[in-house]
CSV table of C-alpha atoms in Angstrom, one decimal:
chain,number,residue,atom,x,y,z
C,1,MET,CA,0.0,0.0,0.0
C,2,GLN,CA,2.7,2.5,1.0
C,3,LYS,CA,4.8,1.7,-2.1
C,4,LYS,CA,1.9,2.4,-4.3
C,5,LEU,CA,1.3,5.7,-2.6
C,6,GLN,CA,5.0,6.7,-3.0
C,7,GLN,CA,4.7,6.4,-6.7
C,8,LEU,CA,1.9,9.0,-6.9
C,9,PRO,CA,3.0,12.4,-8.2
C,10,TYR,CA,1.4,14.1,-5.2
C,11,TYR,CA,2.9,11.8,-2.6
C,12,LYS,CA,4.8,14.6,-0.9
C,13,TRP,CA,1.5,16.4,-0.3
C,14,LEU,CA,0.1,13.3,1.5
C,15,ILE,CA,3.1,13.6,3.8
C,16,PHE,CA,2.2,17.3,4.3
C,17,GLY,CA,-1.3,16.2,5.2
C,18,VAL,CA,-0.2,13.8,7.9
C,19,ILE,CA,2.2,16.4,9.4
C,20,SER,CA,-0.4,19.1,9.2
C,21,THR,CA,-2.8,16.9,11.2
C,22,GLY,CA,-0.3,16.8,14.1
C,23,ILE,CA,0.5,20.5,14.0
C,24,PHE,CA,-3.2,21.3,13.7
C,25,ILE,CA,-4.3,19.4,16.9
C,26,SER,CA,-1.3,20.8,18.9
C,27,THR,CA,-2.1,24.4,18.1
C,28,MET,CA,-5.9,23.9,18.3
C,29,THR,CA,-5.5,22.5,21.8
C,30,SER,CA,-3.5,25.5,23.0
C,31,SER,CA,-6.0,28.0,21.7
C,32,ILE,CA,-9.1,26.1,22.9
C,33,VAL,CA,-7.7,26.0,26.5
C,34,ASN,CA,-7.0,29.8,26.5
C,35,VAL,CA,-10.6,30.6,25.8
C,36,ALA,CA,-11.8,28.1,28.4
C,37,LEU,CA,-9.5,29.4,31.2
C,38,PRO,CA,-12.0,31.8,32.8
C,39,PRO,CA,-14.8,29.1,33.1
C,40,ILE,CA,-12.2,26.6,34.3
C,41,THR,CA,-11.1,29.1,37.0
C,42,ILE,CA,-14.7,29.3,38.2
C,43,ALA,CA,-15.7,25.7,37.9
C,44,LEU,CA,-12.6,24.3,39.7
C,45,HIS,CA,-12.7,27.0,42.4
C,46,THR,CA,-9.2,28.4,41.7
C,47,ASP,CA,-7.6,31.7,40.8
C,48,ILE,CA,-5.8,33.1,37.7
C,49,PRO,CA,-2.2,32.3,38.8
C,50,THR,CA,-3.2,28.6,39.5
C,51,ALA,CA,-5.4,28.3,36.4
C,52,GLN,CA,-2.4,29.7,34.4
C,53,TRP,CA,-0.7,26.3,35.1
C,54,VAL,CA,-3.2,24.5,32.8
C,55,VAL,CA,-1.4,26.4,30.1
C,56,THR,CA,2.1,26.7,31.7
C,57,ALA,CA,2.4,23.0,32.7
C,58,TYR,CA,1.6,21.9,29.2
C,59,LEU,CA,4.1,24.3,27.7
C,60,LEU,CA,6.7,23.6,30.4
C,61,ALA,CA,6.6,19.9,29.8
C,62,ILE,CA,6.8,20.4,26.0
C,63,THR,CA,9.7,22.8,26.4
C,64,SER,CA,11.7,20.5,28.7
C,65,LEU,CA,11.2,17.4,26.4
C,66,LEU,CA,11.7,18.9,22.9
C,67,PRO,CA,15.5,18.4,22.6
C,68,LEU,CA,15.2,14.8,23.8
C,69,VAL,CA,12.3,13.8,21.5
C,70,GLY,CA,14.0,15.6,18.5
C,71,ARG,CA,17.2,13.6,19.2
C,72,LEU,CA,15.1,10.4,19.5
C,73,GLY,CA,13.7,11.1,16.1
C,74,ASP,CA,17.2,11.4,14.6
C,75,VAL,CA,18.3,8.1,16.2
C,76,LEU,CA,15.1,5.9,16.4
C,77,GLY,CA,13.3,7.4,13.4
C,78,CYS,CA,11.1,10.5,13.1
C,79,ARG,CA,8.2,8.4,11.7
C,80,ARG,CA,8.2,6.1,14.7
C,81,ILE,CA,8.4,8.9,17.2
C,82,TYR,CA,5.8,10.9,15.4
C,83,GLY,CA,3.3,8.0,15.6
C,84,TYR,CA,3.9,7.7,19.3
C,85,GLY,CA,3.1,11.4,19.6
C,86,PHE,CA,-0.4,10.9,18.2
C,87,ILE,CA,-1.0,8.0,20.7
C,88,GLY,CA,0.2,10.0,23.7
C,89,PHE,CA,-1.7,13.1,22.7
C,90,ALA,CA,-5.0,11.3,22.2
C,91,ALA,CA,-4.6,9.5,25.5
C,92,GLY,CA,-3.8,12.7,27.4
C,93,SER,CA,-6.8,14.4,25.8
C,94,LEU,CA,-9.1,11.7,27.0
C,95,LEU,CA,-7.7,12.0,30.5
C,96,CYS,CA,-8.1,15.8,30.5
C,97,SER,CA,-11.7,15.4,29.5
C,98,MET,CA,-12.4,13.4,32.6
C,99,ALA,CA,-10.6,15.7,35.1
C,100,ASN,CA,-12.7,17.0,38.0
C,101,SER,CA,-10.1,19.0,39.9
C,102,ILE,CA,-7.4,21.6,38.9
C,103,GLY,CA,-4.6,19.3,40.1
C,104,LEU,CA,-5.8,16.4,37.9
C,105,LEU,CA,-6.3,18.7,34.9
C,106,ILE,CA,-2.7,20.0,35.2
C,107,GLY,CA,-1.3,16.5,35.6
C,108,PHE,CA,-3.2,15.2,32.6
C,109,ARG,CA,-2.1,18.2,30.6
C,110,ILE,CA,1.5,17.0,31.2
C,111,ILE,CA,0.7,13.6,29.7
C,112,GLN,CA,-0.9,15.4,26.7
C,113,ALA,CA,2.2,17.5,26.4
C,114,ILE,CA,4.5,14.5,26.1
C,115,GLY,CA,2.6,13.5,22.9
C,116,ALA,CA,2.5,17.1,21.6
C,117,ALA,CA,6.3,17.4,22.1
C,118,THR,CA,7.0,14.5,19.8
C,119,LEU,CA,4.7,16.0,17.2
C,120,MET,CA,6.3,19.4,17.3
C,121,ALA,CA,9.9,18.3,17.3
C,122,ASN,CA,9.7,15.8,14.5
C,123,GLY,CA,6.9,17.1,12.2
C,124,MET,CA,9.0,19.9,10.7
C,125,ALA,CA,12.0,17.5,10.2
C,126,ILE,CA,9.8,15.1,8.3
C,127,LEU,CA,8.4,17.9,6.2
C,128,THR,CA,11.8,19.5,5.5
C,129,ALA,CA,13.2,16.1,4.3
C,130,GLY,CA,10.2,15.4,2.1
C,131,PHE,CA,10.5,18.6,0.0
C,132,PRO,CA,13.3,20.0,-2.2
C,133,GLN,CA,15.0,23.1,-0.8
C,134,ASN,CA,13.5,25.5,-3.4
C,135,GLU,CA,10.0,24.6,-2.1
C,136,ARG,CA,10.7,24.8,1.6
C,137,GLY,CA,9.7,28.4,2.0
C,138,LYS,CA,6.4,27.7,0.3
C,139,VAL,CA,5.6,24.5,2.3
C,140,LEU,CA,6.7,26.0,5.6
C,141,GLY,CA,4.5,28.9,4.8
C,142,MET,CA,1.6,26.6,4.2
C,143,LEU,CA,2.4,24.9,7.5
C,144,GLY,CA,2.1,28.4,9.0
C,145,THR,CA,-1.4,28.4,7.5
C,146,ILE,CA,-2.2,25.2,9.3
C,147,VAL,CA,-0.9,26.7,12.6
C,148,ALA,CA,-3.2,29.6,12.0
C,149,LEU,CA,-6.2,27.4,11.1
C,150,GLY,CA,-5.6,25.4,14.3
C,151,SER,CA,-5.6,28.6,16.3
C,152,LEU,CA,-8.5,29.9,14.3
C,153,SER,CA,-10.7,26.9,15.0
C,154,GLY,CA,-9.7,26.7,18.6
C,155,PRO,CA,-11.3,29.9,20.0
C,156,GLY,CA,-14.5,29.5,18.0
C,157,LEU,CA,-14.9,25.8,18.6
C,158,GLY,CA,-13.9,26.2,22.2
C,159,GLY,CA,-16.4,28.9,22.8
C,160,LEU,CA,-19.2,26.9,21.3
C,161,LEU,CA,-18.3,23.8,23.3
C,162,VAL,CA,-18.1,25.7,26.6
C,163,ASP,CA,-21.3,27.6,25.9
C,164,ASN,CA,-23.3,24.4,24.9
C,165,PHE,CA,-21.7,21.8,27.1
C,166,ASP,CA,-18.9,22.6,29.6
C,167,TRP,CA,-15.1,23.0,29.5
C,168,HIS,CA,-14.5,19.2,29.6
C,169,ALA,CA,-15.8,19.0,26.0
C,170,ILE,CA,-12.9,21.0,24.6
C,171,PHE,CA,-10.6,17.9,24.9
C,172,TYR,CA,-13.0,15.5,23.2
C,173,VAL,CA,-12.3,16.8,19.7
C,174,ASN,CA,-8.6,15.8,19.9
C,175,ILE,CA,-9.3,12.1,20.3
C,176,PRO,CA,-10.7,11.2,16.8
C,177,ILE,CA,-8.2,13.6,15.1
C,178,GLY,CA,-5.3,11.8,17.0
C,179,MET,CA,-6.5,8.4,15.9
C,180,LEU,CA,-6.8,9.6,12.3
C,181,GLY,CA,-3.3,11.1,12.4
C,182,TYR,CA,-1.8,7.8,13.7
C,183,ALA,CA,-3.5,5.9,10.8
C,184,GLY,CA,-1.9,8.4,8.4
C,185,VAL,CA,1.6,7.8,10.0
C,186,ARG,CA,1.2,4.0,9.5
C,187,LEU,CA,-0.1,4.2,5.9
C,188,ILE,CA,1.6,7.2,4.4
C,189,LEU,CA,4.9,8.4,6.0
C,190,PRO,CA,8.0,6.7,4.5
C,191,VAL,CA,9.7,4.1,6.6
C,192,ASP,CA,12.7,5.5,8.5
C,193,GLN,CA,16.0,4.7,6.8
C,194,ASP,CA,19.7,5.4,7.3
C,195,LEU,CA,19.2,5.9,11.1
C,196,GLN,CA,22.2,7.1,13.1
C,197,GLN,CA,23.7,4.2,15.1
C,198,GLU,CA,24.2,6.2,18.2
C,199,LYS,CA,23.4,6.1,21.9
C,200,ILE,CA,20.8,8.3,23.5
C,201,ASP,CA,22.2,10.7,26.1
C,202,TYR,CA,19.5,10.1,28.8
C,203,LEU,CA,21.6,11.7,31.5
C,204,GLY,CA,22.0,14.9,29.5
C,205,ALA,CA,18.2,14.8,28.8
C,206,ALA,CA,17.5,14.5,32.5
C,207,LEU,CA,19.9,17.3,33.5
C,208,PHE,CA,18.3,19.6,30.9
C,209,THR,CA,14.7,18.7,31.9
C,210,ILE,CA,15.3,19.3,35.6
C,211,GLY,CA,17.2,22.5,35.0
C,212,MET,CA,14.5,23.9,32.7
C,213,ILE,CA,11.7,23.0,35.1
C,214,SER,CA,13.5,24.6,38.0
C,215,PHE,CA,14.1,27.8,36.0
C,216,LEU,CA,10.6,28.1,34.8
C,217,LEU,CA,9.2,27.5,38.3
C,218,ALA,CA,11.2,30.5,39.5
C,219,LEU,CA,10.0,32.5,36.6
C,220,SER,CA,6.3,31.5,37.1
C,221,TYR,CA,6.2,31.9,40.9
C,222,GLY,CA,8.6,34.8,41.3
C,223,THR,CA,5.8,37.3,41.9
C,224,ARG,CA,4.0,35.1,44.5
C,225,TRP,CA,7.2,34.0,46.3
C,226,GLY,CA,9.0,37.4,45.9
C,227,TRP,CA,11.8,37.9,43.4
C,228,LEU,CA,14.3,38.2,46.2
C,229,SER,CA,13.0,35.3,48.3
C,230,VAL,CA,14.9,32.2,49.2
C,231,SER,CA,12.6,30.0,47.2
C,232,THR,CA,13.2,32.0,44.0
C,233,PHE,CA,16.9,32.1,44.4
C,234,ALA,CA,17.0,28.4,45.3
C,235,CYS,CA,15.2,27.5,42.0
C,236,LEU,CA,17.4,29.8,39.9
C,237,GLY,CA,20.6,28.5,41.6
C,238,PHE,CA,19.6,24.9,41.2
C,239,ALA,CA,18.7,25.5,37.5
C,240,LEU,CA,22.1,27.1,37.0
C,241,VAL,CA,23.9,24.1,38.4
C,242,MET,CA,21.8,21.7,36.3
C,243,PHE,CA,22.6,23.7,33.1
C,244,VAL,CA,26.3,23.8,33.9
C,245,LEU,CA,26.3,20.0,34.4
C,246,PHE,CA,24.3,19.6,31.2
C,247,ILE,CA,26.9,21.5,29.2
C,248,TRP,CA,29.7,19.5,30.8
C,249,GLN,CA,27.9,16.3,30.0
C,250,GLU,CA,27.4,17.3,26.4
C,251,LYS,CA,31.0,18.2,25.8
C,252,ARG,CA,32.4,15.0,27.3
C,253,ILE,CA,30.5,12.3,25.5
C,254,ALA,CA,30.7,11.0,21.9
C,255,TYR,CA,26.9,11.2,21.2
C,256,PRO,CA,25.4,14.2,23.0
C,257,MET,CA,21.7,14.8,23.2
C,258,LEU,CA,22.4,18.3,21.8
C,259,GLU,CA,25.3,19.2,19.6
C,260,LEU,CA,26.3,22.5,21.1
C,261,SER,CA,28.3,23.4,18.0
C,262,ILE,CA,25.0,23.9,16.1
C,263,PHE,CA,24.6,27.2,17.9
C,264,LYS,CA,27.8,28.5,16.2
C,265,ASN,CA,25.6,28.6,13.1
C,266,TRP,CA,24.7,32.3,13.1
C,267,GLU,CA,21.6,32.1,11.0
C,268,PHE,CA,20.2,29.2,13.0
C,269,SER,CA,20.9,30.9,16.4
C,270,THR,CA,19.5,34.3,15.5
C,271,GLY,CA,16.4,32.7,13.9
C,272,ASN,CA,15.6,30.8,17.1
C,273,LEU,CA,16.2,33.9,19.2
C,274,ALA,CA,13.9,36.0,17.1
C,275,GLY,CA,11.3,33.2,17.1
C,276,MET,CA,11.4,32.9,20.9
C,277,LEU,CA,10.9,36.7,21.3
C,278,SER,CA,7.9,36.6,18.9
C,279,PHE,CA,6.2,34.0,21.1
C,280,MET,CA,7.0,35.9,24.3
C,281,ALA,CA,5.3,38.9,22.7
C,282,MET,CA,2.3,37.0,21.4
C,283,PHE,CA,1.5,35.1,24.6
C,284,SER,CA,1.2,38.2,26.7
C,285,ASN,CA,-1.9,38.8,24.5
C,286,THR,CA,-3.0,35.2,24.2
C,287,LEU,CA,-3.3,34.6,27.9
C,288,LEU,CA,-4.6,37.9,29.1
C,289,LEU,CA,-7.0,39.0,26.4
C,290,PRO,CA,-9.6,36.3,27.3
C,291,TYR,CA,-9.7,37.7,30.9
C,292,PHE,CA,-10.2,41.2,29.6
C,293,LEU,CA,-13.0,40.2,27.3
C,294,HIS,CA,-14.7,37.8,29.8
C,295,ASP,CA,-14.1,39.6,33.2
C,296,ILE,CA,-14.1,43.2,32.1
C,297,LEU,CA,-16.4,43.3,29.1
C,298,ALA,CA,-18.6,40.4,30.2
C,299,PHE,CA,-18.4,38.7,26.8
C,300,THR,CA,-19.5,35.1,26.4
C,301,PRO,CA,-16.8,32.4,25.6
C,302,ALA,CA,-18.3,32.1,22.1
C,303,LYS,CA,-17.9,35.9,21.5
C,304,THR,CA,-14.4,35.9,23.0
C,305,GLY,CA,-13.4,33.1,20.6
C,306,LEU,CA,-14.8,35.0,17.6
C,307,ILE,CA,-12.9,38.1,18.5
C,308,MET,CA,-9.6,36.2,19.0
C,309,SER,CA,-10.1,34.5,15.7
C,310,ALA,CA,-9.2,37.7,13.9
C,311,PHE,CA,-5.5,37.0,14.7
C,312,PRO,CA,-5.1,33.5,13.1
C,313,LEU,CA,-7.5,34.3,10.3
C,314,VAL,CA,-5.3,37.0,8.9
C,315,MET,CA,-2.2,34.9,9.6
C,316,ALA,CA,-3.7,32.0,7.6
C,317,VAL,CA,-3.9,34.3,4.6
C,318,VAL,CA,-0.5,36.0,5.0
C,319,ALA,CA,1.8,33.1,6.1
C,320,PRO,CA,1.9,31.1,2.8
C,321,LEU,CA,2.4,34.3,0.7
C,322,SER,CA,5.2,35.3,3.0
C,323,GLY,CA,6.8,31.9,2.8
C,324,SER,CA,6.8,31.9,-1.0
C,325,LEU,CA,8.1,35.5,-1.1
C,326,SER,CA,11.0,34.6,1.2
C,327,ASP,CA,12.2,32.1,-1.4
C,328,LYS,CA,12.6,35.0,-3.8
C,329,ILE,CA,13.6,38.1,-1.8
C,330,GLY,CA,15.2,36.7,1.3
C,331,ILE,CA,14.3,36.4,5.0
C,332,GLY,CA,15.5,39.6,6.7
C,333,PRO,CA,13.1,42.2,5.3
C,334,LEU,CA,10.0,40.1,5.8
C,335,ALA,CA,10.9,39.0,9.3
C,336,THR,CA,11.9,42.5,10.4
C,337,THR,CA,8.7,44.1,9.1
C,338,GLY,CA,6.5,41.3,10.6
C,339,MET,CA,8.0,41.8,14.1
C,340,GLY,CA,7.5,45.6,13.8
C,341,ILE,CA,3.8,45.2,12.9
C,342,LEU,CA,3.4,42.7,15.7
C,343,ALA,CA,4.7,45.3,18.2
C,344,LEU,CA,2.2,47.8,16.7
C,345,GLY,CA,-0.7,45.4,17.3
C,346,LEU,CA,0.3,44.8,20.9
C,347,ILE,CA,0.5,48.6,21.6
C,348,LEU,CA,-2.9,49.1,20.1
C,349,THR,CA,-4.3,46.2,22.2
C,350,ALA,CA,-2.7,47.7,25.3
C,351,ARG,CA,-4.8,50.8,24.7
C,352,LEU,CA,-8.1,49.0,24.8
C,353,GLN,CA,-10.6,50.4,27.4
C,354,VAL,CA,-14.0,49.3,28.7
C,355,ASN,CA,-15.8,51.5,26.1
C,356,THR,CA,-13.7,50.5,23.1
C,357,GLU,CA,-15.7,49.5,20.1
C,358,LEU,CA,-15.7,45.9,19.0
C,359,TRP,CA,-14.2,46.6,15.6
C,360,LEU,CA,-11.2,48.2,17.2
C,361,ILE,CA,-10.5,45.2,19.3
C,362,MET,CA,-10.7,42.9,16.3
C,363,ALA,CA,-8.6,45.3,14.3
C,364,SER,CA,-5.8,45.1,16.9
C,365,GLN,CA,-5.8,41.3,16.7
C,366,ALA,CA,-5.8,41.4,12.9
C,367,ILE,CA,-2.8,43.6,12.9
C,368,MET,CA,-1.0,41.2,15.1
C,369,GLY,CA,-2.0,38.3,12.8
C,370,LEU,CA,-0.5,40.3,9.8
C,371,GLY,CA,2.8,40.8,11.6
C,372,ASN,CA,3.1,37.2,12.8
C,373,GLY,CA,2.2,35.8,9.4
C,374,LEU,CA,4.9,37.9,7.7
C,375,PHE,CA,7.5,36.8,10.3
C,376,GLN,CA,7.0,33.1,11.1
C,377,SER,CA,7.3,31.4,7.7
C,378,PRO,CA,10.5,33.1,6.6
C,379,ASN,CA,12.0,32.7,10.0
C,380,ASN,CA,11.2,28.9,10.1
C,381,ASN,CA,12.6,28.5,6.6
C,382,SER,CA,15.9,30.1,7.6
C,383,ILE,CA,16.2,27.9,10.7
C,384,MET,CA,15.6,24.6,8.9
C,385,SER,CA,17.6,25.5,5.8
C,386,ALA,CA,20.7,26.4,7.9
C,387,VAL,CA,21.5,22.9,9.2
C,388,GLN,CA,22.7,19.6,7.7
C,389,PRO,CA,20.1,16.9,6.8
C,390,ARG,CA,21.4,14.7,9.7
C,391,GLN,CA,20.5,17.5,12.1
C,392,LEU,CA,16.9,18.1,11.0
C,393,GLY,CA,15.4,16.3,13.9
C,394,VAL,CA,17.3,18.1,16.6
C,395,ALA,CA,17.0,21.4,14.7
C,396,GLY,CA,13.2,21.0,14.6
C,397,GLY,CA,13.3,20.2,18.3
C,398,ILE,CA,15.3,23.3,19.1
C,399,ASN,CA,13.0,25.4,16.9
C,400,ALA,CA,10.0,24.1,18.8
C,401,LEU,CA,11.9,24.6,22.1
C,402,ALA,CA,12.5,28.2,21.3
C,403,ARG,CA,8.9,28.7,20.4
C,404,ASN,CA,7.5,27.0,23.6
C,405,PHE,CA,10.1,28.6,25.8
C,406,GLY,CA,8.9,31.9,24.5
C,407,MET,CA,5.3,30.8,25.3
C,408,VAL,CA,6.2,29.9,28.9
C,409,CYS,CA,8.2,33.0,29.5
C,410,GLY,CA,5.7,35.2,27.9
C,411,THR,CA,2.9,33.7,30.0
C,412,ALA,CA,4.9,34.0,33.2
C,413,VAL,CA,6.0,37.5,32.6
C,414,ALA,CA,2.5,38.7,31.6
C,415,VAL,CA,0.9,37.2,34.7
C,416,SER,CA,3.7,38.5,37.0
C,417,ILE,CA,3.3,42.0,35.7
C,418,LEU,CA,-0.5,41.8,35.8
C,419,GLU,CA,-0.6,40.6,39.4
C,420,TYR,CA,2.2,43.0,40.6
C,421,ARG,CA,0.6,46.1,39.1
C,422,ARG,CA,-2.9,45.1,40.1
C,423,ALA,CA,-1.8,44.5,43.7
C,424,ALA,CA,0.1,47.8,43.8
C,425,SER,CA,-3.0,49.7,42.5
C,426,LEU,CA,-5.3,48.2,45.1
C,427,SER,CA,-2.8,48.4,48.1
C,428,GLY,CA,-4.5,51.5,49.5
C,429,PHE,CA,-8.0,50.1,49.6
C,430,ASN,CA,-9.4,47.8,52.3
C,431,GLN,CA,-12.5,47.0,50.3
C,432,PRO,CA,-12.1,48.2,46.7
C,433,THR,CA,-15.1,48.8,44.6
C,434,GLN,CA,-15.8,47.2,41.3
C,435,VAL,CA,-14.7,50.3,39.4
C,436,GLN,CA,-11.4,50.3,41.3
C,437,GLN,CA,-10.9,46.6,40.7
C,438,ILE,CA,-11.5,47.1,36.9
C,439,ALA,CA,-9.1,50.1,36.9
C,440,ALA,CA,-6.4,48.0,38.7
C,441,PHE,CA,-6.8,45.1,36.2
C,442,LEU,CA,-6.5,47.5,33.2
C,443,GLU,CA,-3.4,49.0,34.7
C,444,GLY,CA,-1.7,45.6,35.0
C,445,TYR,CA,-3.1,44.4,31.7
C,446,GLN,CA,-1.8,47.4,29.7
C,447,ALA,CA,1.7,47.2,31.4
C,448,ALA,CA,2.0,43.5,30.5
C,449,LEU,CA,1.1,44.1,26.8
C,450,LEU,CA,3.5,47.0,26.5
C,451,VAL,CA,6.3,44.7,27.8
C,452,GLY,CA,5.2,42.2,25.1
C,453,ALA,CA,5.5,44.9,22.5
C,454,ALA,CA,9.0,45.6,23.7
C,455,PHE,CA,9.9,41.9,23.2
C,456,ALA,CA,8.6,42.2,19.6
C,457,ILE,CA,10.7,45.3,19.0
C,458,ILE,CA,13.8,43.5,20.2
C,459,GLY,CA,12.9,40.7,17.9
C,460,ALA,CA,12.7,43.1,15.0
C,461,LEU,CA,16.2,44.4,15.8
C,462,VAL,CA,17.5,40.8,15.8
C,463,SER,CA,15.9,40.1,12.5
C,464,PHE,CA,17.2,43.4,11.0
C,465,GLN,CA,20.8,42.1,11.0
C,466,ARG,CA,19.6,39.4,8.5
C,467,SER,CA,18.1,42.1,6.2
C,468,GLY,CA,20.6,41.3,3.4
C,469,LYS,CA,19.9,37.6,3.4
């Protein structure tokens, strides 16, 4: 069956379909959960910083595991690992749908994240190997469209499910898609060949994972513990020790989990840095905008999802065009312009008020979608084209690592700024009125988004140095 499919002239597009399925459910799940966070916060009797961990735990687990599962793809086969990803993701989704406490939901999200990590790390490697270099910009641009469609369907579908059922239902949709994706892996993706006969550096993977978790715990809880507290410094110090040991381990063994020399590749390193900054910028908006729309403007989850769909809808149109254009005019100009427009969208979003008209809110999200669509496809093209074929798996893992690390950091920074500014604004009131509480929220919300805009501006400066490429 598979040999017959491989003889078809459009076989590479069947591969694209399988990879797109995995990318679609990964992005859709993230966007569905963001819309459902306010109802989850109420239903499970928790608060915003705790509910944040439904998103943060998912991203933290993915971020910690990406280099390992990318390396596993290079050694054991990207096809095999990608298939395991669908199984793990569907199983985690089923467990999340049955959760009846915030602790269980966070725990099951980690299981879901293990599956998502294998999809994210190996999907781009399979796709890059399946297309000639002169088509990579186009196909990665189309993959950007799939990312946008996943994000687009997430808020709208999530809002409808929450309105008509409850928040548990947002996880059901992943199960049949995951089963379909696994069938596609078995029937369509080419069998792994020419695998590297190397050992897996599990000690290095453990050191990296422990260090990353410790660092992100400090970042996420710094506001609650106090940035100068013993707990924060202990986590940061422990993370530093783990990362030093990780580097020592990678330099001393023959087959490291992560070839540190890959970062000497300037195009690869700057592309990942810019990508990380873009997601730090975006996730200040992605996490906090649902609370602004739900808690301040009293919009329903369905209406919130519709408004947030403006971002991925515009990105879905722009990303493939930008990817094709990058094959012709280069990466730098498109990436720099895109990050600048993203910063503008965040500044406009930060200026939203209680009486802001609906079209202005959607326009701010559309501008952000335009900027992100211009940036992501050329940037991903530059990253994956900068490495050797044998490094595609680990390169895809690092690319996804930079993306998810940006998501985690952006989420943590946004929540920290929101809580700090809101607490400072209400410190003089024993029993603040509703008007005072709204004003305090808006002060923290606006500050967080302006910091997100600053991340985007820094990303534009990083991309500008590639303007001639």
